[in-house]
Coordinates of C-alpha atoms and ligand atoms in Angstrom, one line a residue:
Chain A
M560 CA -9.1 -31.3 -21.8
T561 CA -11.0 -33.3 -19.4
S562 CA -13.9 -30.3 -17.9
Q563 CA -17.1 -31.0 -19.6
P564 CA -18.4 -26.8 -20.5
I565 CA -21.3 -26.9 -18.2
P566 CA -24.7 -26.1 -20.5
P567 CA -25.1 -22.4 -20.4
S568 CA -28.7 -23.2 -18.8
S569 CA -26.8 -23.5 -14.9
L570 CA -25.0 -20.4 -15.6
P571 CA -27.5 -17.7 -14.1
S572 CA -29.9 -15.8 -16.7
F573 CA -29.8 -12.3 -17.4
S574 CA -31.1 -9.6 -20.0
K575 CA -30.5 -7.6 -22.3
A576 CA -33.1 -5.4 -21.9
S577 CA -31.4 -3.0 -19.5
E578 CA -28.2 -0.4 -20.0
P579 CA -25.5 -2.5 -21.1
M580 CA -23.0 -2.5 -17.6
I581 CA -20.1 -2.3 -19.4
K582 CA -19.7 -0.2 -22.9
V583 CA -16.1 -0.1 -24.2
E584 CA -16.2 1.2 -28.3
G585 CA -13.0 1.9 -30.4
L586 CA -10.4 1.2 -26.9
R587 CA -6.8 2.3 -28.5
K588 CA -3.2 1.8 -26.4
S589 CA -0.3 1.7 -27.5
F590 CA 3.5 1.1 -25.4
N591 CA 6.5 3.0 -26.3
G592 CA 4.9 3.1 -30.0
R593 CA 3.7 -0.5 -30.3
E594 CA -0.5 -0.4 -30.8
V595 CA -1.2 -3.4 -28.0
L596 CA -5.4 -3.0 -28.5
K597 CA -6.0 -1.7 -32.0
G598 CA -10.0 -1.2 -31.5
I599 CA -12.1 -3.3 -29.6
S600 CA -15.7 -2.4 -28.3
F601 CA -17.7 -4.8 -26.3
E602 CA -21.1 -5.1 -24.0
V603 CA -21.3 -6.4 -20.5
F604 CA -25.2 -6.6 -19.4
P605 CA -26.0 -7.0 -15.6
G606 CA -25.9 -10.6 -14.5
E607 CA -23.5 -11.7 -17.8
M608 CA -20.4 -13.0 -18.0
L609 CA -18.1 -11.9 -20.8
A610 CA -14.6 -14.1 -21.4
I611 CA -11.7 -12.2 -23.1
I612 CA -9.3 -14.6 -24.3
G613 CA -6.2 -14.7 -26.4
P614 CA -2.4 -15.6 -26.1
S615 CA -0.4 -14.3 -23.2
G616 CA 0.6 -10.8 -24.3
C617 CA -1.7 -10.2 -26.4
G618 CA -3.4 -6.9 -23.7
K619 CA -6.0 -8.5 -22.0
S620 CA -4.8 -7.2 -18.4
T621 CA -4.3 -4.0 -20.3
L622 CA -7.5 -4.0 -21.1
L623 CA -8.6 -4.4 -17.3
K624 CA -6.5 -1.9 -16.4
L625 CA -7.8 0.3 -18.6
I626 CA -11.7 -0.1 -17.6
T627 CA -10.3 0.5 -13.6
G628 CA -9.1 3.1 -14.7
L629 CA -5.1 2.1 -14.1
L630 CA -4.2 3.4 -17.6
E631 CA -5.7 5.9 -19.5
P632 CA -6.7 5.2 -23.4
D633 CA -5.3 6.1 -26.0
A634 CA -8.2 6.9 -28.1
G635 CA -11.7 5.0 -27.9
K636 CA -14.7 5.7 -25.1
I637 CA -15.7 3.1 -21.9
T638 CA -18.7 4.0 -19.7
L639 CA -19.5 2.7 -17.0
N640 CA -22.8 2.2 -15.0
S641 CA -21.0 2.2 -11.6
E642 CA -18.4 2.6 -9.6
Q643 CA -18.4 -0.3 -8.0
I644 CA -16.1 -2.3 -9.0
G645 CA -14.3 -5.2 -8.3
L646 CA -10.9 -7.0 -9.6
V647 CA -9.5 -9.3 -8.7
F648 CA -5.6 -9.0 -9.9
Q649 CA -3.3 -11.5 -12.0
G650 CA -1.3 -12.1 -8.6
S651 CA -3.6 -11.6 -5.5
A652 CA -2.2 -8.2 -5.0
L653 CA -2.8 -8.2 -1.2
L654 CA -1.0 -6.0 1.1
N655 CA 0.9 -8.2 3.1
S656 CA 1.6 -6.1 5.7
L657 CA -2.2 -6.1 6.9
T658 CA -4.1 -9.6 8.1
V659 CA -6.9 -11.0 5.8
R660 CA -9.5 -8.8 8.1
E661 CA -7.4 -5.5 7.4
N662 CA -6.7 -6.6 3.4
L663 CA -10.8 -6.5 3.6
A664 CA -12.0 -3.6 5.4
L665 CA -9.5 -1.6 3.4
A666 CA -12.1 -2.4 0.5
L667 CA -15.2 -1.1 2.8
R668 CA -12.9 2.2 4.0
E669 CA -14.4 4.6 1.8
R670 CA -18.4 3.4 3.1
K671 CA -17.6 4.4 6.8
L672 CA -19.4 1.1 7.9
P673 CA -19.7 1.0 12.2
K674 CA -17.5 -1.2 13.5
R675 CA -20.0 -4.1 13.7
E676 CA -21.6 -4.2 10.3
Q677 CA -17.7 -3.8 8.9
D678 CA -16.6 -7.0 10.7
K679 CA -20.0 -9.1 10.1
A680 CA -19.6 -8.0 5.5
I681 CA -16.1 -9.2 6.4
M682 CA -17.4 -12.3 8.0
E683 CA -20.0 -13.6 5.7
D684 CA -17.9 -12.8 2.8
L685 CA -14.8 -14.9 4.1
T686 CA -17.5 -17.7 4.4
L687 CA -18.3 -17.2 1.4
V688 CA -15.0 -18.3 0.6
G689 CA -14.5 -21.1 3.0
L690 CA -11.6 -18.7 4.8
A691 CA -13.3 -17.6 8.2
D692 CA -10.7 -19.3 10.4
Y693 CA -7.8 -17.5 8.7
I694 CA -9.4 -13.9 9.2
D695 CA -6.4 -12.5 11.3
S696 CA -3.7 -14.4 9.2
F697 CA -1.5 -12.3 6.9
P698 CA -1.1 -13.7 3.5
T699 CA 2.2 -15.0 3.4
Q700 CA 0.8 -17.3 5.9
L701 CA -1.3 -19.0 3.4
S702 CA -1.1 -20.9 0.4
G703 CA -1.7 -19.5 -2.7
G704 CA -5.1 -21.4 -3.7
Q705 CA -6.0 -19.0 -0.3
Q706 CA -5.0 -16.1 -1.5
K707 CA -7.2 -16.1 -4.4
R708 CA -9.9 -16.9 -2.4
T709 CA -9.2 -14.1 0.5
S710 CA -8.0 -11.3 -3.5
F711 CA -11.8 -13.2 -4.5
A712 CA -13.4 -11.8 -0.8
R713 CA -11.6 -8.3 -0.9
A714 CA -13.2 -8.1 -4.6
I715 CA -16.7 -7.8 -3.7
V716 CA -17.0 -7.1 0.4
N717 CA -18.1 -3.8 -1.8
D718 CA -21.1 -5.3 -3.4
P719 CA -19.4 -4.6 -6.5
Q720 CA -22.1 -4.5 -9.6
I721 CA -18.7 -5.3 -12.3
I722 CA -16.1 -7.9 -11.3
L723 CA -12.8 -8.0 -13.5
Y724 CA -11.1 -11.3 -13.0
D725 CA -7.3 -11.5 -14.6
E726 CA -6.6 -14.9 -15.1
P727 CA -8.2 -16.4 -12.0
T728 CA -7.3 -20.2 -12.4
T729 CA -4.3 -19.5 -14.2
G730 CA -0.6 -21.6 -12.3
L731 CA -3.3 -23.4 -10.0
D732 CA -4.1 -27.3 -9.9
P733 CA -6.9 -28.1 -12.0
V734 CA -8.8 -29.3 -8.5
M735 CA -8.1 -25.6 -7.4
S736 CA -9.1 -24.3 -10.5
T737 CA -12.6 -25.9 -10.5
V738 CA -13.1 -24.7 -7.0
I739 CA -12.5 -21.1 -8.2
E740 CA -14.6 -21.4 -11.1
D741 CA -17.0 -22.7 -8.6
Y742 CA -17.4 -19.8 -6.5
M743 CA -17.4 -17.6 -9.6
I744 CA -20.7 -19.0 -11.1
E745 CA -21.8 -19.0 -7.1
L746 CA -21.2 -15.5 -7.3
E747 CA -22.4 -14.9 -10.6
K748 CA -25.6 -16.0 -9.1
Q749 CA -25.1 -14.1 -5.7
L750 CA -24.2 -10.5 -7.1
H751 CA -26.0 -10.6 -10.3
A752 CA -22.7 -8.2 -11.6
A753 CA -21.5 -8.1 -14.3
G754 CA -18.1 -10.0 -15.3
I755 CA -15.6 -10.4 -17.2
V756 CA -13.0 -13.4 -17.0
V757 CA -9.6 -12.8 -18.6
T758 CA -8.2 -16.4 -18.9
H759 CA -6.9 -18.4 -21.4
Q760 CA -7.7 -21.6 -19.0
F761 CA -10.8 -23.6 -21.3
S762 CA -12.5 -25.1 -18.1
T763 CA -12.9 -21.3 -16.6
W764 CA -13.9 -20.0 -20.1
T765 CA -16.1 -22.5 -20.7
R766 CA -17.5 -23.4 -17.3
T767 CA -18.1 -19.6 -16.0
A768 CA -18.7 -18.0 -19.1
H769 CA -22.2 -15.8 -21.1
R770 CA -20.5 -15.1 -24.0
A771 CA -16.0 -15.1 -25.1
I772 CA -14.5 -13.0 -27.6
L773 CA -11.3 -14.0 -28.6
L774 CA -7.9 -11.3 -29.0
N775 CA -5.2 -11.7 -31.1
Q776 CA -3.4 -8.9 -32.2
G777 CA -4.3 -6.3 -31.1
V778 CA -8.2 -6.7 -32.7
V779 CA -11.1 -9.1 -31.7
V780 CA -10.8 -11.8 -33.6
W781 CA -14.0 -14.1 -32.9
E782 CA -17.3 -13.6 -30.4
G783 CA -19.0 -16.5 -29.5
K784 CA -20.8 -18.7 -26.8
P785 CA -18.9 -21.0 -25.5
H786 CA -20.2 -24.2 -26.1
E787 CA -19.6 -23.3 -29.6
A788 CA -16.7 -22.7 -30.1
L789 CA -15.3 -26.1 -30.9
N790 CA -18.3 -26.6 -33.4
S791 CA -17.3 -23.1 -35.0
T792 CA -15.8 -22.6 -38.7
N793 CA -13.7 -19.8 -37.2
P794 CA -9.7 -21.1 -37.5
Y795 CA -8.4 -18.4 -34.7
I796 CA -11.0 -19.8 -32.1
I797 CA -10.6 -23.9 -33.4
Q798 CA -6.7 -23.1 -32.7
F799 CA -7.0 -21.3 -29.6
A800 CA -9.8 -23.8 -28.0
K801 CA -7.6 -27.5 -29.6
A802 CA -4.5 -26.0 -28.4
T803 CA -3.1 -27.0 -31.9
R804 CA 0.4 -25.4 -33.7
E805 CA -1.3 -25.2 -37.2
G806 CA -3.6 -21.9 -37.8
P807 CA -3.8 -18.1 -37.6
M808 CA -2.5 -17.5 -34.7
L809 CA 1.1 -17.4 -34.4
A810 CA 3.0 -19.0 -31.8
G811 CA 4.7 -15.5 -30.7
K812 CA 8.1 -14.4 -30.7
V813 CA 8.6 -17.3 -27.7
Chain B
M290 CA 28.7 2.1 -12.9
Q291 CA 27.2 -0.7 -15.0
A292 CA 28.7 -1.9 -18.8
S293 CA 26.2 0.1 -20.0
D294 CA 27.2 3.7 -18.3
A295 CA 31.2 2.3 -19.0
K296 CA 30.4 2.6 -22.9
K297 CA 29.2 5.4 -22.9
L298 CA 31.8 7.7 -20.6
A299 CA 34.2 6.1 -23.3
A300 CA 32.0 7.3 -26.4
S301 CA 31.8 10.3 -24.5
P302 CA 31.8 11.6 -20.8
Y303 CA 29.2 14.2 -21.1
L304 CA 26.6 12.1 -23.0
L305 CA 26.9 10.4 -19.2
V306 CA 26.1 13.3 -18.2
E307 CA 23.7 14.4 -20.1
D308 CA 21.6 11.1 -18.7
W309 CA 22.0 12.2 -15.3
V310 CA 21.2 15.6 -15.6
S311 CA 17.7 14.0 -17.5
I312 CA 16.9 11.3 -15.4
G313 CA 17.6 13.9 -12.1
V314 CA 15.2 16.7 -13.9
R315 CA 12.0 14.0 -14.0
L316 CA 12.7 12.1 -10.5
A317 CA 12.8 16.0 -9.3
G318 CA 8.7 16.4 -11.2
Q319 CA 7.9 13.0 -9.6
V320 CA 8.9 13.9 -6.4
G321 CA 7.4 17.2 -6.6
I322 CA 4.1 15.6 -7.2
V323 CA 5.0 13.3 -4.3
I324 CA 5.3 16.2 -2.0
A325 CA 2.2 18.4 -3.8
K326 CA 0.0 15.6 -2.8
T327 CA 1.4 14.8 0.5
F328 CA 1.2 18.3 1.8
Y329 CA -2.5 18.3 0.3
Y330 CA -3.6 15.7 2.7
L331 CA -1.5 17.0 5.9
L332 CA -3.3 20.5 5.5
R333 CA -6.5 18.5 6.0
L334 CA -5.3 16.6 8.9
Q335 CA -6.2 13.8 7.1
I336 CA -3.3 11.6 8.8
D337 CA -3.7 8.4 10.3
W338 CA -2.2 9.1 13.1
Q339 CA -1.4 5.3 14.7
E340 CA 0.5 4.9 11.0
S341 CA 2.5 7.5 11.8
I342 CA 3.0 6.2 15.6
R343 CA 4.0 3.1 14.3
Q344 CA 6.6 4.4 11.2
A345 CA 8.3 6.3 13.5
Y346 CA 8.5 3.9 15.4
F347 CA 9.9 2.3 13.0
I348 CA 12.4 4.4 12.3
G349 CA 14.0 4.9 15.7
V350 CA 14.4 1.4 15.9
K351 CA 15.7 0.9 12.5
S352 CA 18.6 3.9 13.3
F353 CA 19.1 4.0 16.7
L354 CA 21.9 2.0 17.3
I355 CA 24.1 3.4 14.2
V356 CA 23.3 6.4 14.5
S357 CA 24.9 5.8 18.5
L358 CA 28.0 4.5 16.9
T359 CA 28.7 6.3 13.9
A360 CA 28.1 9.7 16.0
L361 CA 30.3 8.6 18.5
F362 CA 33.5 7.9 16.1
T363 CA 32.7 11.4 14.1
G364 CA 32.3 12.9 17.5
L365 CA 35.4 11.6 18.7
A366 CA 37.6 12.0 14.6
M367 CA 36.4 15.2 14.5
S368 CA 37.3 16.8 17.9
L369 CA 40.9 15.3 17.7
Q370 CA 41.2 17.6 14.8
I371 CA 40.3 20.4 16.6
A372 CA 41.6 19.8 19.4
I373 CA 44.6 19.5 17.9
Q374 CA 44.4 23.1 16.0
L375 CA 43.4 24.9 19.2
V376 CA 46.4 23.5 20.8
Q377 CA 49.0 24.8 18.7
F378 CA 47.6 28.3 19.1
G379 CA 46.7 28.1 22.7
G380 CA 43.7 28.0 22.6
E381 CA 42.4 25.3 24.3
S382 CA 39.7 26.9 26.1
A383 CA 37.6 27.5 23.1
I384 CA 37.5 24.0 22.1
G385 CA 34.0 22.9 23.5
G386 CA 32.5 25.7 21.7
V387 CA 34.0 25.0 18.7
V388 CA 33.4 21.1 19.0
S389 CA 29.6 22.3 19.8
L390 CA 28.8 24.1 17.3
A391 CA 30.0 22.3 14.5
L392 CA 27.9 19.7 16.6
I393 CA 24.8 21.0 16.6
R394 CA 24.1 23.3 13.5
Q395 CA 26.7 20.5 11.0
I396 CA 27.5 17.0 11.9
G397 CA 24.6 16.2 14.7
P398 CA 22.5 16.7 11.9
I399 CA 23.5 15.2 8.7
T400 CA 25.0 12.1 10.0
A401 CA 21.7 11.2 11.7
A402 CA 20.2 12.1 8.1
I403 CA 23.2 9.7 7.1
I404 CA 22.1 6.8 8.7
V405 CA 18.5 7.1 7.8
A406 CA 19.1 7.4 4.2
G407 CA 20.8 4.2 4.3
R408 CA 19.0 2.2 7.2
V409 CA 15.4 3.8 6.4
G410 CA 15.3 5.8 3.5
S411 CA 16.7 2.0 1.5
S412 CA 13.7 0.1 2.9
I413 CA 11.1 2.2 2.1
A414 CA 12.2 2.4 -1.6
A415 CA 12.5 -1.6 -1.3
E416 CA 8.7 -1.8 0.7
L417 CA 7.7 0.7 -2.0
T418 CA 8.9 -0.9 -5.1
T419 CA 7.9 -4.7 -4.2
M420 CA 4.0 -3.6 -3.3
N421 CA 4.1 -1.8 -7.0
V422 CA 6.1 -4.7 -8.5
S423 CA 3.6 -7.0 -7.0
E424 CA 0.4 -5.0 -8.2
Q425 CA -0.1 -4.1 -4.5
I426 CA 0.1 0.0 -5.2
D427 CA -2.7 -1.1 -7.7
A428 CA -4.9 -2.8 -6.0
L429 CA -4.9 0.8 -3.4
K430 CA -5.9 2.3 -6.4
V431 CA -9.2 0.3 -7.7
M432 CA -10.1 0.4 -3.8
R433 CA -9.9 4.6 -4.1
I434 CA -7.5 4.7 -1.8
D435 CA -4.6 7.4 -2.7
P436 CA -0.2 5.4 -2.3
I437 CA 0.0 9.3 -1.0
K438 CA -2.5 9.2 1.7
F439 CA -1.9 5.6 2.3
L440 CA 1.8 4.8 2.4
V441 CA 3.6 8.9 2.0
V442 CA 1.7 10.4 4.5
P443 CA 2.3 8.2 7.6
R444 CA 6.1 7.4 7.1
F445 CA 6.8 11.4 6.6
V446 CA 4.5 12.4 9.5
G447 CA 6.6 9.7 10.9
A448 CA 9.9 10.4 10.5
M449 CA 9.2 14.6 11.1
M450 CA 8.5 13.0 14.8
M451 CA 11.2 11.2 14.8
M452 CA 14.7 12.4 13.2
P453 CA 14.6 15.6 15.1
V454 CA 15.3 13.6 18.2
L455 CA 18.1 11.2 16.6
S456 CA 19.4 14.5 15.7
I457 CA 19.8 16.0 19.0
Y458 CA 21.0 12.4 19.9
A459 CA 23.6 12.4 17.7
M460 CA 24.3 15.2 18.9
F461 CA 24.8 14.5 22.4
I462 CA 26.6 11.5 21.3
G463 CA 29.3 13.5 19.8
I464 CA 29.7 16.3 22.3
F465 CA 30.4 13.9 24.8
A466 CA 32.5 12.5 22.8
G467 CA 33.7 15.8 22.0
M468 CA 34.9 16.1 26.5
V469 CA 36.4 13.2 26.3
I470 CA 39.2 14.1 23.8
A471 CA 39.2 17.7 25.0
L472 CA 40.3 16.1 28.1
V473 CA 42.7 13.7 27.1
Y474 CA 44.8 15.0 24.5
A475 CA 44.0 19.0 25.6
D476 CA 43.7 18.3 29.2
V477 CA 40.4 20.5 29.6
S478 CA 38.2 19.8 31.7
F479 CA 34.2 19.1 31.5
G480 CA 33.5 22.4 32.8
V481 CA 35.5 24.7 30.8
F482 CA 34.0 22.8 27.6
L483 CA 30.9 23.3 28.9
D484 CA 31.3 26.9 29.7
S485 CA 32.9 27.6 26.8
A486 CA 30.0 25.5 24.8
K487 CA 27.5 27.7 26.7
A488 CA 29.5 31.3 26.3
M489 CA 29.1 30.3 22.4
V490 CA 26.0 28.8 21.5
I491 CA 23.1 30.6 21.1
D492 CA 19.1 29.6 19.9
Q493 CA 19.4 30.2 16.3
D494 CA 22.1 27.8 16.5
F495 CA 19.1 25.3 17.9
F496 CA 16.8 26.6 14.9
V497 CA 19.6 25.5 11.9
H498 CA 19.9 22.7 13.8
F499 CA 15.9 21.7 13.8
L500 CA 15.8 23.0 10.3
K501 CA 18.1 21.0 8.7
A502 CA 16.1 17.8 11.0
F503 CA 12.9 18.6 9.2
I504 CA 14.5 18.7 5.7
N505 CA 17.0 15.7 5.9
A506 CA 13.7 13.8 7.2
A507 CA 11.3 15.0 4.3
I508 CA 14.5 15.1 1.4
V509 CA 14.5 11.1 2.7
I510 CA 10.9 10.2 2.2
F511 CA 10.2 11.5 -1.0
Y512 CA 13.0 10.8 -2.7
S513 CA 12.7 7.3 -1.2
C514 CA 9.1 7.1 -1.6
A515 CA 8.3 9.3 -5.1
I516 CA 11.2 6.4 -6.1
G517 CA 9.8 3.2 -5.2
L518 CA 6.0 4.7 -6.2
N519 CA 7.5 5.2 -9.8
T520 CA 9.6 2.0 -10.6
R521 CA 7.4 -0.6 -12.2
G522 CA 9.0 -4.4 -14.0
G523 CA 10.0 -7.2 -12.1
A524 CA 12.7 -8.1 -8.6
A525 CA 15.5 -7.0 -10.1
D526 CA 14.0 -3.6 -10.6
V527 CA 13.5 -4.0 -6.1
G528 CA 17.0 -3.4 -5.9
N529 CA 18.1 -0.8 -9.0
A530 CA 15.4 1.0 -6.4
V531 CA 17.1 0.7 -3.1
T532 CA 20.4 1.9 -4.4
R533 CA 18.8 5.1 -6.0
S534 CA 17.1 6.3 -3.3
V535 CA 19.8 6.1 -1.5
V536 CA 22.4 7.7 -3.9
W537 CA 19.8 10.7 -5.1
S538 CA 18.4 11.4 -1.6
M539 CA 22.1 11.4 -0.4
T540 CA 23.5 13.9 -2.7
V541 CA 20.0 15.9 -2.7
M542 CA 20.7 15.9 0.8
F543 CA 24.5 17.4 0.8
I544 CA 23.7 20.3 -1.9
V545 CA 20.8 21.2 0.4
N546 CA 22.4 20.7 3.6
Y547 CA 24.9 23.2 2.1
I548 CA 22.2 25.8 0.4
V549 CA 20.7 25.7 4.5
T550 CA 24.0 26.1 5.3
D551 CA 25.1 29.5 3.6
L552 CA 21.1 30.9 4.3
T553 CA 22.0 30.8 7.7
Y554 CA 25.2 31.8 8.0
E555 CA 25.1 35.2 10.3
G556 CA 29.0 35.9 10.7
P557 CA 31.8 35.1 12.8
R558 CA 31.2 34.8 16.6
Ligands
LIG1863 N1 3.1 -1.0 -18.5 C1 3.8 -0.9 -19.4 N2 4.6 0.1 -20.5 C2 5.2 -0.8 -21.3 N3 4.9 -2.0 -21.6 C3 3.3 -2.5 -22.0 C4 2.6 -2.5 -20.4 N4 2.1 -3.2 -19.7 C5 1.7 -4.4 -20.9 N5 2.8 -3.9 -21.6 C6 3.2 -4.8 -22.3 O1 1.9 -4.6 -23.8 C7 2.1 -6.1 -24.1 C8 0.4 -6.6 -23.3 O2 0.7 -7.0 -21.6 P1 -0.8 -7.9 -21.0 O3 -2.5 -6.5 -21.4 O4 -0.3 -7.5 -19.6 O5 -0.9 -9.0 -21.7 P2 -1.6 -10.0 -21.0 O6 -2.7 -10.2 -19.6 O7 -2.3 -10.2 -22.1 O8 -0.9 -11.2 -21.4 C9 2.8 -6.4 -23.7 O9 3.6 -6.7 -24.7 C10 3.6 -6.5 -22.6 O10 4.7 -6.0 -22.6
LIG1864 MG1 -2.3 -10.5 -18.1

């Protein structure tokens, strides 16, 4: 791991004085009789970015789907202080039959903006992620990194108060990962939204998040600031951050 | 039939039937929900007409050539059979009427519908399942866009526009085939054929024709959409969904076709 955690001071600051934007209490979810989430609780404040980390299959995507309402929890409560939610999917989940412009327009449909304003919002948004030249391309004509950036643009075109990222850097090369992480930090500054980033990539959670929680076997086993992770005495986070075989986390049923 | 099915069949044929019934019932429930939501939007006239016309165009383009061929050859085979039988009883003059009636009430709608199920229903099931597997449907939901309104309604409206056109077209091709057969095999001129058709066919027959065309279009669209929107998993499930949509929509269509035929039967002519 060569990426150095950037010091927390270079992330935009936030305050815990206000109401939390996202509040999750005692969340449980089973699939086919197997409990994937066994009572998860956390809060995210406006302007804060929370990283949810953990091994593949531990229920990170499920957690995001519960928050966005794509799945119903078996027990527990989710309180969101805004209806404006942007979700960046693990795959980019762009509509392949539509151009980049039309994909972004879809997210603005509810607002019924005049055409001029809509075009302006889309153009600004694409400029931010460096894709203004691709406005009339179809998703299949874009590279993986460009698709990811388009799906970023789609998630933020509505100026969401809540933004959720599902493994935004998984499967990208290290340079593109850094580019995406930089966009995330830039967006934190511009939107001041409450964010959750789900990831197992070290550079991503150490660079972009104010705070992290580690999931294992359906429960939170560590919570803290990313730059404290390596100095922690918690055996779970030590094993996860150092990516070693030795530790309390099973390698899974690989 | 899959290997697991074969094993079950060997153990007990009833188990397999039970499976099919439970799958059929669950699917019917999913189709019911899709129908209810579609009509919710239709009744509020929340219809994307531009997209509907685009879908109608696709349905027409995908089906036109193959409907022509199948209608032609079905018409030829059926007319030949009817002509041979009627000639034996000295009923040459009735060939036109009997052939036309069969084409208007039965063969036209079902031929067009089979092709649409195979050509259009399958591609809708593939498209929607792919969208589901790649989380495009979830993306719509997160943006508060109902996939039924966005994807199903325009396909349904498009099919409603195109199916009667295809059915009527299949009917005309079939009747033309019948006229050729009657001329060649029974020495019945085009004029005699058409006089007989005019004498026997009444408005009610066209009502049945359009009724069947609309119902068949609805069955194909609702089954292929319901299957597409409810299939999750990986790329392998796409092929599976396509097969299921064709098998189920055709099966249901044949059953409903009989029921409509029975309900609209108004006695011998
Ligand atoms: N819709 C579903 N039906 C059944 N099982 C599911 C479903 N979604 C997720 N799972 C299961 O729940 C577990 C957690 O999945 P997921 O949240 O995608 O994990 P992660 O994102 O952390 O890799 C996995 O074992 C997965 O197989
Ligand atoms: Mg995941």
